[in-house]
């Protein structure tokens, strides 16, 4: 899987960069999480800072075009993104209060 950045647009109000990317692949369309990890590595970001919004592969083609939002921190992603997009991208909700209480007992 080869990933390339088509365009990047800064969005300072939401502390993110909107990225359009293109993937060339040999097999079927890659999984969302593997694309997220590859894109994060290419941009030197943490995987939880990258939210893949969409990926489109034309029938019979080995190229996928996608759109992602790359946040400055996972907290900004949790504040802005809808819950179903966080779930699709396996980004935790960030509520660690319950885990702390369980450890004290």
mmCIF file of C-alpha atoms in Angstrom:
data_model
loop_
_atom_site.group_PDB
_atom_site.id
_atom_site.type_symbol
_atom_site.label_atom_id
_atom_site.label_comp_id
_atom_site.label_asym_id
_atom_site.label_seq_id
_atom_site.Cartn_x
_atom_site.Cartn_y
_atom_site.Cartn_z
ATOM 1 C CA UNK A 1 0.000 0.000 0.000
ATOM 2 C CA UNK A 2 1.474 3.319 -1.097
ATOM 3 C CA UNK A 3 -0.079 6.484 0.327
ATOM 4 C CA UNK A 4 0.444 10.009 -0.989
ATOM 5 C CA UNK A 5 -0.877 13.387 0.155
ATOM 6 C CA UNK A 6 -2.902 15.188 -2.529
ATOM 7 C CA UNK A 7 -3.701 18.340 -0.551
ATOM 8 C CA UNK A 8 -3.536 19.779 2.964
ATOM 9 C CA UNK A 9 -5.598 22.679 4.270
ATOM 10 C CA UNK A 10 -5.070 24.218 7.697
ATOM 11 C CA UNK A 11 -8.145 24.769 9.877
ATOM 12 C CA UNK A 12 -6.836 26.698 12.923
ATOM 13 C CA UNK A 13 -10.280 27.294 14.450
ATOM 14 C CA UNK A 14 -10.728 23.552 14.997
ATOM 15 C CA UNK A 15 -7.016 22.827 15.644
ATOM 16 C CA UNK A 16 -6.715 20.487 12.678
ATOM 17 C CA UNK A 17 -5.493 20.001 9.128
ATOM 18 C CA UNK A 18 -7.863 18.646 6.473
ATOM 19 C CA UNK A 19 -6.001 16.150 4.282
ATOM 20 C CA UNK A 20 -6.947 14.584 0.957
ATOM 21 C CA UNK A 21 -4.894 11.474 0.195
ATOM 22 C CA UNK A 22 -4.544 8.798 -2.462
ATOM 23 C CA UNK A 23 -3.693 5.148 -1.873
ATOM 24 C CA UNK A 24 -2.374 2.748 -4.487
ATOM 25 C CA UNK A 25 -2.972 -0.858 -3.449
ATOM 26 C CA UNK A 26 -2.623 -4.323 -4.988
ATOM 27 C CA UNK A 27 -5.450 -6.149 -3.250
ATOM 28 C CA UNK A 28 -8.877 -5.026 -2.032
ATOM 29 C CA UNK A 29 -9.446 -1.602 -0.492
ATOM 30 C CA UNK A 30 -7.337 -1.419 2.693
ATOM 31 C CA UNK A 31 -8.953 -1.376 6.134
ATOM 32 C CA UNK A 32 -9.712 2.034 7.643
ATOM 33 C CA UNK A 33 -7.418 1.444 10.632
ATOM 34 C CA UNK A 34 -4.429 0.392 8.529
ATOM 35 C CA UNK A 35 -4.898 3.508 6.369
ATOM 36 C CA UNK A 36 -5.142 5.641 9.511
ATOM 37 C CA UNK A 37 -1.915 4.159 10.885
ATOM 38 C CA UNK A 38 -0.073 4.634 7.574
ATOM 39 C CA UNK A 39 -1.277 8.214 7.197
ATOM 40 C CA UNK A 40 -0.336 9.018 10.806
ATOM 41 C CA UNK A 41 3.159 7.614 10.239
ATOM 42 C CA UNK A 42 3.569 9.614 7.029
ATOM 43 C CA UNK A 43 2.533 12.837 8.819
ATOM 44 C CA UNK A 44 4.529 12.057 12.005
ATOM 45 C CA UNK A 45 1.364 12.116 14.119
ATOM 46 C CA UNK A 46 -0.149 9.814 16.711
ATOM 47 C CA UNK A 47 -2.827 7.463 15.276
ATOM 48 C CA UNK A 48 -5.461 8.853 17.684
ATOM 49 C CA UNK A 49 -4.988 12.316 16.142
ATOM 50 C CA UNK A 50 -6.076 11.090 12.684
ATOM 51 C CA UNK A 51 -9.747 10.594 11.765
ATOM 52 C CA UNK A 52 -10.453 8.992 8.384
ATOM 53 C CA UNK A 53 -13.744 10.493 7.212
ATOM 54 C CA UNK A 54 -14.156 8.743 3.858
ATOM 55 C CA UNK A 55 -12.437 6.471 1.371
ATOM 56 C CA UNK A 56 -13.686 5.945 -2.182
ATOM 57 C CA UNK A 57 -12.480 3.255 -4.570
ATOM 58 C CA UNK A 58 -13.830 3.168 -8.103
ATOM 59 C CA UNK A 59 -14.885 -0.260 -9.296
ATOM 60 C CA UNK A 60 -12.014 -2.212 -10.807
ATOM 61 C CA UNK A 61 -9.383 0.370 -9.867
ATOM 62 C CA UNK A 62 -6.401 -0.099 -7.565
ATOM 63 C CA UNK A 63 -6.541 3.510 -6.343
ATOM 64 C CA UNK A 64 -8.504 4.864 -3.399
ATOM 65 C CA UNK A 65 -9.024 8.567 -2.717
ATOM 66 C CA UNK A 66 -9.794 9.582 0.851
ATOM 67 C CA UNK A 67 -10.357 12.495 3.196
ATOM 68 C CA UNK A 68 -9.013 12.721 6.736
ATOM 69 C CA UNK A 69 -8.887 15.224 9.563
ATOM 70 C CA UNK A 70 -5.580 15.431 11.410
ATOM 71 C CA UNK A 71 -5.890 17.075 14.833
ATOM 72 C CA UNK A 72 -3.212 18.696 16.985
ATOM 73 C CA UNK A 73 -4.076 16.311 19.833
ATOM 74 C CA UNK A 74 -6.490 13.429 20.515
ATOM 75 C CA UNK A 75 -8.406 15.708 22.908
ATOM 76 C CA UNK A 76 -9.284 18.105 20.075
ATOM 77 C CA UNK A 77 -10.485 15.120 18.017
ATOM 78 C CA UNK A 78 -12.732 13.945 20.871
ATOM 79 C CA UNK A 79 -14.156 17.460 21.335
ATOM 80 C CA UNK A 80 -15.005 18.028 17.663
ATOM 81 C CA UNK A 81 -15.788 14.657 16.082
ATOM 82 C CA UNK A 82 -19.098 12.841 16.317
ATOM 83 C CA UNK A 83 -19.192 9.687 18.449
ATOM 84 C CA UNK A 84 -19.753 7.334 15.512
ATOM 85 C CA UNK A 85 -16.657 8.684 13.724
ATOM 86 C CA UNK A 86 -14.567 8.225 16.882
ATOM 87 C CA UNK A 87 -15.874 4.652 17.133
ATOM 88 C CA UNK A 88 -15.121 3.887 13.466
ATOM 89 C CA UNK A 89 -11.558 5.141 13.918
ATOM 90 C CA UNK A 90 -11.143 3.336 17.273
ATOM 91 C CA UNK A 91 -10.445 6.526 19.202
ATOM 92 C CA UNK A 92 -11.349 6.142 22.866
ATOM 93 C CA UNK A 93 -13.950 8.469 24.330
ATOM 94 C CA UNK A 94 -11.378 9.789 26.788
ATOM 95 C CA UNK A 95 -13.467 9.311 29.941
ATOM 96 C CA UNK A 96 -10.846 7.757 32.190
ATOM 97 C CA UNK A 97 -12.561 8.748 35.450
ATOM 98 C CA UNK A 98 -14.208 5.317 35.877
ATOM 99 C CA UNK A 99 -10.896 3.496 35.388
ATOM 100 C CA UNK A 100 -9.202 5.605 38.072
ATOM 101 C CA UNK A 101 -11.909 4.844 40.614
ATOM 102 C CA UNK A 102 -11.647 1.101 39.989
ATOM 103 C CA UNK A 103 -7.892 1.088 40.557
ATOM 104 C CA UNK A 104 -8.168 2.725 43.991
ATOM 105 C CA UNK A 105 -10.399 -0.004 45.442
#
